[in-house]
CSV table of C-alpha atoms and ligand atoms in Angstrom, one decimal:
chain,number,residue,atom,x,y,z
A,14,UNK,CA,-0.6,12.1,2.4
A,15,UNK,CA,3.0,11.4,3.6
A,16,UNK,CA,1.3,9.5,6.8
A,17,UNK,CA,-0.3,6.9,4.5
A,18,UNK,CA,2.4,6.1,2.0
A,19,UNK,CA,5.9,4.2,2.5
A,20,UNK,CA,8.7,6.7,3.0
A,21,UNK,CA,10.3,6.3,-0.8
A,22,UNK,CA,7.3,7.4,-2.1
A,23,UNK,CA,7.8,11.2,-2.8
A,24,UNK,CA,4.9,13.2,-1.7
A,25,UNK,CA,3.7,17.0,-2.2
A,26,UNK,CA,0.9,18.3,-1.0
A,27,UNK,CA,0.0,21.8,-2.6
A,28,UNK,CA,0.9,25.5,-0.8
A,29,UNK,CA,-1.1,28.6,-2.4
A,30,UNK,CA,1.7,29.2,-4.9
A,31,UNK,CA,1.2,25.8,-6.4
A,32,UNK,CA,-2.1,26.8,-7.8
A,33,UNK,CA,-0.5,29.8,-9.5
A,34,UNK,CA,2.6,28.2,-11.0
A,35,UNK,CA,3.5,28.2,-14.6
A,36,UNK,CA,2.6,25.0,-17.1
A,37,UNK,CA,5.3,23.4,-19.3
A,38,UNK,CA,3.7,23.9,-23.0
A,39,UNK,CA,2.9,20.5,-23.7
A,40,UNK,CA,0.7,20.7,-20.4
A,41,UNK,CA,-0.9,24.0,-20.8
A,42,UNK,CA,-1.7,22.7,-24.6
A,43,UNK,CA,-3.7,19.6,-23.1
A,44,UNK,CA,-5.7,22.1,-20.4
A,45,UNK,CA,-8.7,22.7,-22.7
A,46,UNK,CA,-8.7,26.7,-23.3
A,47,UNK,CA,-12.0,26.2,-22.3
A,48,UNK,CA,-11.4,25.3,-18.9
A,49,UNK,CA,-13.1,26.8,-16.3
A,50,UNK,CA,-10.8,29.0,-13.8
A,51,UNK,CA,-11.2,26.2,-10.6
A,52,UNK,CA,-10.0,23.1,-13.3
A,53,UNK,CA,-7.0,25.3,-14.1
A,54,UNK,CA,-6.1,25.8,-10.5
A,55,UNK,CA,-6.5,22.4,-10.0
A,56,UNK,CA,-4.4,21.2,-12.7
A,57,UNK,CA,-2.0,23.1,-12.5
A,58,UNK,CA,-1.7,22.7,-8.3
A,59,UNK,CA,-1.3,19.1,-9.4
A,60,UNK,CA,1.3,19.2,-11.8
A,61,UNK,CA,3.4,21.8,-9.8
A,62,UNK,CA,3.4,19.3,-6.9
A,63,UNK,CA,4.2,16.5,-8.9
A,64,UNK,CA,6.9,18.2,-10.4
A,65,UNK,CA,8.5,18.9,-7.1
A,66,UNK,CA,7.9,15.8,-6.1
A,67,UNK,CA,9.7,14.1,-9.3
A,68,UNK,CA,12.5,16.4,-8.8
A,69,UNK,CA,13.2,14.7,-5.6
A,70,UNK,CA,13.9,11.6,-7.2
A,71,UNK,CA,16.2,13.8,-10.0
A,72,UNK,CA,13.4,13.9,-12.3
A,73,UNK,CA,13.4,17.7,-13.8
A,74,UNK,CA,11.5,19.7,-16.1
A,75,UNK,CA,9.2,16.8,-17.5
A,76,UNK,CA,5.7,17.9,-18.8
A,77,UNK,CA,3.1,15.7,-17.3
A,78,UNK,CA,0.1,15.5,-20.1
A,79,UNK,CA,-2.8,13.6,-19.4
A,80,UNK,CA,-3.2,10.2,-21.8
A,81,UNK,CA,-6.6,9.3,-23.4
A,82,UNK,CA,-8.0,7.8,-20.0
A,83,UNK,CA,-7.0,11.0,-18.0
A,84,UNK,CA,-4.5,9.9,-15.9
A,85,UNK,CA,-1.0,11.5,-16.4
A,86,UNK,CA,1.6,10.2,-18.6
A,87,UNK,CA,4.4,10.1,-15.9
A,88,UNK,CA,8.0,10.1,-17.0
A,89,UNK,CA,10.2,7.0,-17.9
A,90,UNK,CA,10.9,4.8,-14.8
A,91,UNK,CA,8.3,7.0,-12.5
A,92,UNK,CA,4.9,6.6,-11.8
A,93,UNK,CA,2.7,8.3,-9.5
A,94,UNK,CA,-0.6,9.8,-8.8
A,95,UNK,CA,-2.4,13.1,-8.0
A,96,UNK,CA,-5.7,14.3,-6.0
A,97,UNK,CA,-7.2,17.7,-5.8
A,98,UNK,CA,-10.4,18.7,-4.1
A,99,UNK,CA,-11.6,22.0,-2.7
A,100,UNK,CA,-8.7,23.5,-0.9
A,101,UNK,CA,-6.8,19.9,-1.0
A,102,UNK,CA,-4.2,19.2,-3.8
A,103,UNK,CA,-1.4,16.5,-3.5
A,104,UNK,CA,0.9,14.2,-5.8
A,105,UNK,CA,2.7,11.4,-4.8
A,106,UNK,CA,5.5,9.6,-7.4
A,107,UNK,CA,8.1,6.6,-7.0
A,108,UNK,CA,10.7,4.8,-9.3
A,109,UNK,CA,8.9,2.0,-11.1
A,110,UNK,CA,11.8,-0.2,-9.5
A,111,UNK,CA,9.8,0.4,-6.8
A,112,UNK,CA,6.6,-0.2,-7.3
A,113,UNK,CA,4.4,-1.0,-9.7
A,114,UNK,CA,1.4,1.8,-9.2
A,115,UNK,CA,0.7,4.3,-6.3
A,116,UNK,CA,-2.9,5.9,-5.7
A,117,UNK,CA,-3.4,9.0,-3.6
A,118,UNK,CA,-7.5,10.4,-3.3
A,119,UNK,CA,-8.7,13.3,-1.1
A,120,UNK,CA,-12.2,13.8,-0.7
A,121,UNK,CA,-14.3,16.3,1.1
A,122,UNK,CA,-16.0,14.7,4.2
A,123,UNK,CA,-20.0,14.9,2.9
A,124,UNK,CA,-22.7,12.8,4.0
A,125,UNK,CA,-23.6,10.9,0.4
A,126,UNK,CA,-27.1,11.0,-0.4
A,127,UNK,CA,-28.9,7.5,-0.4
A,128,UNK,CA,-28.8,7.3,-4.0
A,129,UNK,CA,-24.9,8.0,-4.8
A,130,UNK,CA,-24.1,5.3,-1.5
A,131,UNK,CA,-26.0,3.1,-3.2
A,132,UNK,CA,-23.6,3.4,-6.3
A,133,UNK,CA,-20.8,3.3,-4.4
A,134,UNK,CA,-21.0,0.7,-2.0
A,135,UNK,CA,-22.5,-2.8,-2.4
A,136,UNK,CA,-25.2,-4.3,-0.2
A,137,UNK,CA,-22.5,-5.8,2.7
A,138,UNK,CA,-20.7,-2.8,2.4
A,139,UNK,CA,-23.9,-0.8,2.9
A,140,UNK,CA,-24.9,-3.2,5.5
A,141,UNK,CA,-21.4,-2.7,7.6
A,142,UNK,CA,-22.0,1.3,7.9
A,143,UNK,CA,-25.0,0.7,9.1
A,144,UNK,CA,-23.7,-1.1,11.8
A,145,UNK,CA,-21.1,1.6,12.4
A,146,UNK,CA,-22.2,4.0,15.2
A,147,UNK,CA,-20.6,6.9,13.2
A,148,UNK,CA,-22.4,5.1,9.9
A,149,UNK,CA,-23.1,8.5,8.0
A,150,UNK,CA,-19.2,9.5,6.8
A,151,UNK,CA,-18.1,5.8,6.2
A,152,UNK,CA,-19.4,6.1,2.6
A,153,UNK,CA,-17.3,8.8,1.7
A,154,UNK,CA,-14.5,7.1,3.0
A,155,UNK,CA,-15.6,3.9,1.2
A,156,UNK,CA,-15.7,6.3,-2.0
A,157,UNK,CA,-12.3,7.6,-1.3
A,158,UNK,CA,-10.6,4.3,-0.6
A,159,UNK,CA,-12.5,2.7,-4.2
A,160,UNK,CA,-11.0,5.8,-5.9
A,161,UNK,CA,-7.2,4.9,-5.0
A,162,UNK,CA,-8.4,1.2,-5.6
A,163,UNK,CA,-9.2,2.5,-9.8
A,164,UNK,CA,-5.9,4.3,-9.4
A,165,UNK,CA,-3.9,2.0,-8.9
A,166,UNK,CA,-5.9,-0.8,-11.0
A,167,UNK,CA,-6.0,1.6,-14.2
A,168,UNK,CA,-2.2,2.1,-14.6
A,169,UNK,CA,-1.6,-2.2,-14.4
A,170,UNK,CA,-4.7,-3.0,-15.8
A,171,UNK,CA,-6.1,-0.3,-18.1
A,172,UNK,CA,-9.4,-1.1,-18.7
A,173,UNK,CA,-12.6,0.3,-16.1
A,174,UNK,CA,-13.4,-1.0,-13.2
A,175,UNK,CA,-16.7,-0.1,-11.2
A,176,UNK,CA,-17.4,1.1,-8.1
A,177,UNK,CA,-19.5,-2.3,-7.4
A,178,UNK,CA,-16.7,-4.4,-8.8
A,179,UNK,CA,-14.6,-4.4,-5.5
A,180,UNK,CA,-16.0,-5.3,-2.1
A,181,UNK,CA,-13.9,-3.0,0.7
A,182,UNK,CA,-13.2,-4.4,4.2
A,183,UNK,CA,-12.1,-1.8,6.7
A,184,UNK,CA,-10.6,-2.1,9.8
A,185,UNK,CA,-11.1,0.6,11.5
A,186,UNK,CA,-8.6,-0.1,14.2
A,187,UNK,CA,-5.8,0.2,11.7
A,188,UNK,CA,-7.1,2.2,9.5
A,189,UNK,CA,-6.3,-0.1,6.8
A,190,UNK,CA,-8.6,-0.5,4.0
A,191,UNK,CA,-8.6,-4.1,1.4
A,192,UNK,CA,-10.1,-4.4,-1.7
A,193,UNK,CA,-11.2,-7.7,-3.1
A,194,UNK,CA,-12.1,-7.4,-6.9
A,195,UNK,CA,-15.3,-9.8,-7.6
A,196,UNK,CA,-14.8,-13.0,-9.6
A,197,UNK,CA,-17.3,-11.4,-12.5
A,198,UNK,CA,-14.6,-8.6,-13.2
A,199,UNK,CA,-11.6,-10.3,-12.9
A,200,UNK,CA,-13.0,-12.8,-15.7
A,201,UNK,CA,-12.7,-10.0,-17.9
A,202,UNK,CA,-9.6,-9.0,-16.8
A,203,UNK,CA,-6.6,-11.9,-17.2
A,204,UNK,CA,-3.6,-11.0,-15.2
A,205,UNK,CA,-5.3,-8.3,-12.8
A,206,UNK,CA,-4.3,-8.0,-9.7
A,207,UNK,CA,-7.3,-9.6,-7.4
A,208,UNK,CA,-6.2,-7.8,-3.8
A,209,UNK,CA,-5.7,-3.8,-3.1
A,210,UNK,CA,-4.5,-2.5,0.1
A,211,UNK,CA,-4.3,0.9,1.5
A,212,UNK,CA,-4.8,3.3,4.2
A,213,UNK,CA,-7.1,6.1,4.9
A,214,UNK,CA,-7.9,9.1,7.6
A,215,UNK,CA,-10.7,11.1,8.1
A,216,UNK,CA,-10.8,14.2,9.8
A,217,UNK,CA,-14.1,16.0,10.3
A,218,UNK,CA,-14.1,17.9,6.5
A,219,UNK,CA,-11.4,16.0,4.6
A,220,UNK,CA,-11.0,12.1,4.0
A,221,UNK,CA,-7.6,10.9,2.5
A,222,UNK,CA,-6.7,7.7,1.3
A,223,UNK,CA,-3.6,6.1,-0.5
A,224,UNK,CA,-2.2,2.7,-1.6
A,225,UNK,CA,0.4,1.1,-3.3
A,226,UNK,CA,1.1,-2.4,-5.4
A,227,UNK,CA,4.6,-2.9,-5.4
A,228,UNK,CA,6.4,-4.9,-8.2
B,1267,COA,C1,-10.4,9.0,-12.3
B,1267,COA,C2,-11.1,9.2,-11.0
B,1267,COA,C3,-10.7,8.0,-10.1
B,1267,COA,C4,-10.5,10.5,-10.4
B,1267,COA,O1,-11.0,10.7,-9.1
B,1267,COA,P1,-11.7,12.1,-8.6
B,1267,COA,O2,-12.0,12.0,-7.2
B,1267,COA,O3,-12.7,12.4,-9.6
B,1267,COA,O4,-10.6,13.2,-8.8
B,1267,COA,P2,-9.1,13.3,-8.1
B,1267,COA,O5,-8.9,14.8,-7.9
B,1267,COA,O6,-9.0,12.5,-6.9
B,1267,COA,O7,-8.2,12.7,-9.2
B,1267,COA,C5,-8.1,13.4,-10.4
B,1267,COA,C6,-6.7,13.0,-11.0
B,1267,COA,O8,-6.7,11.6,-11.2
B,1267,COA,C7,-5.8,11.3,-12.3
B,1267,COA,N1,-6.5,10.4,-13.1
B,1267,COA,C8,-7.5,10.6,-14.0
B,1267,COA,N2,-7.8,9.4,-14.6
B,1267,COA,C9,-7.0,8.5,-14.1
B,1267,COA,C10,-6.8,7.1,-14.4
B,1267,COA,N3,-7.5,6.5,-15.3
B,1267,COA,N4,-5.9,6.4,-13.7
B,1267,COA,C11,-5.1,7.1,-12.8
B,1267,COA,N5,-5.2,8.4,-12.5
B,1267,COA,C12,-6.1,9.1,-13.2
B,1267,COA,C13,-5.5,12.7,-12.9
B,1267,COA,O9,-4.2,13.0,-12.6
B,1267,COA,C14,-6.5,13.6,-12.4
B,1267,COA,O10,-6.1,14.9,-12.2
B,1267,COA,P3,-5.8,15.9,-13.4
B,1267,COA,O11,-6.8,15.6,-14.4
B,1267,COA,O12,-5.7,17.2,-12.9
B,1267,COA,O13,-4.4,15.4,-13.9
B,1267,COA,C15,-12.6,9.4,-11.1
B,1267,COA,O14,-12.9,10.5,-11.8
B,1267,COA,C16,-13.3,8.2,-11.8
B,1267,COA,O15,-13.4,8.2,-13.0
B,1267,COA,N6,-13.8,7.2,-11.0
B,1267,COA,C17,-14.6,6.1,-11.5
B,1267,COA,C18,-13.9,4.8,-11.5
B,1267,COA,C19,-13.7,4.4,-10.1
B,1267,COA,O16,-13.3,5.1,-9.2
B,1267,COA,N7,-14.0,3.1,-9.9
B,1267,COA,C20,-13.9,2.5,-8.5
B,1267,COA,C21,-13.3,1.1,-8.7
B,1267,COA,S1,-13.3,0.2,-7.1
């Protein structure tokens, strides 16, 4: 992830022993004792490389509990974001001096199925990966790049926001993704932000993407 974010933004992507670390209280307390063995690993893979990644800005020993939306109460004066997928974990975390929100998403590099592209990506957006030689994958990075866009919308905004709410332009030569939220959400939404931008890369089983709104 450290390719696709500014430099002061503090990134760790997991190692094995990440997955196996130890949770503060507060965090193992909010990990249902339900949860399956893979969502522990995850979790905790998260919050050990957020941790480390806090520490580098001399943030130490904070729990990281998830609020009632999901995402991670991060300590006073940081914010940040995590990603896990199968055999892919990573945190990223900044001073809110800094910025205002930062989104980090890894996905698995799948061909969607008609039906869950269709929930993803709106008509045009549909219409430009058919026109893509390579049009197959470009949903799953569409996917990826909406799911930073919700990241970094929920924190500022903090109400939902649907896939179908923001139309995605890509330029591929950059790699560069920009989100444009539609007129119908943003009339719900006083205040929002109406532009995201990030940047993505694909490789051929693993899409990343990551963005940043900066105060
Ligand atoms: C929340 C969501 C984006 C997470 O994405 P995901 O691909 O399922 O999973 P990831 O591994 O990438 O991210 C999970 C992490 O996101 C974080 N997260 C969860 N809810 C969040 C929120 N509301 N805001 C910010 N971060 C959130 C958590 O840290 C979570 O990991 P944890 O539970 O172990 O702490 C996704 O589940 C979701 O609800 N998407 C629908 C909304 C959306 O994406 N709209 C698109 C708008 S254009």
């Amino acid at each position: 992830m450290h390719d696709l974010l500014p430099d002061w933004v503090a990134v760790e992507v997991a190692r094995e022993a990440d997955y196996l670390a130890d949770l503060l209280p507060e965090e193992a307390a909010a990990l249902s004792a339900r949860a399956v063995a893979s969502r522990r690993r995850e979790f905790t893979a998260g919050r050990s490389c957020a941790r480390r990644a806090l520490a580098r800005l001399d943030v130490h020993g904070q729990p990281l509990v998830p609020s009632e939306n999901r995402a991670p109460v991060w300590p006073q004066g940081t914010t940040g974001s995590i990603t896990h997928t199968a055999g892919y974990c990573a945190a990223a975390v900044a001073r809110r001096s800094d910025l205002c929100a930062v989104g980090i998403d890894a996905e698995r590099r799948t061909i969607l199925p008609a039906n869950v592209r269709a929930a993803i990506c709106r008509p045009e957006e549909l219409a430009w990966c058919a026109r893509r030689p390579d049009e197959d994958w470009w949903p799953a990075v569409h996917f990826s790049a909406k799911e930073v866009v919700f990241k970094l919308w929920s924190p500022i905004v903090g109400t939902w926001l649907d896939f179908l709410d923001a139309r995605l332009t890509i330029d591929v030569e950059t790699s560069e993704f920009e989100a444009q939220i539609l007129p119908g959400r943003l009339a719900k939404s006083p205040g929002a932000p109406t532009t995201f931008r990030g940047r993505f890369h694909a490789t051929p089983d693993l899409v990343r993407s990551a963005g940043v709104v900066t105060t």
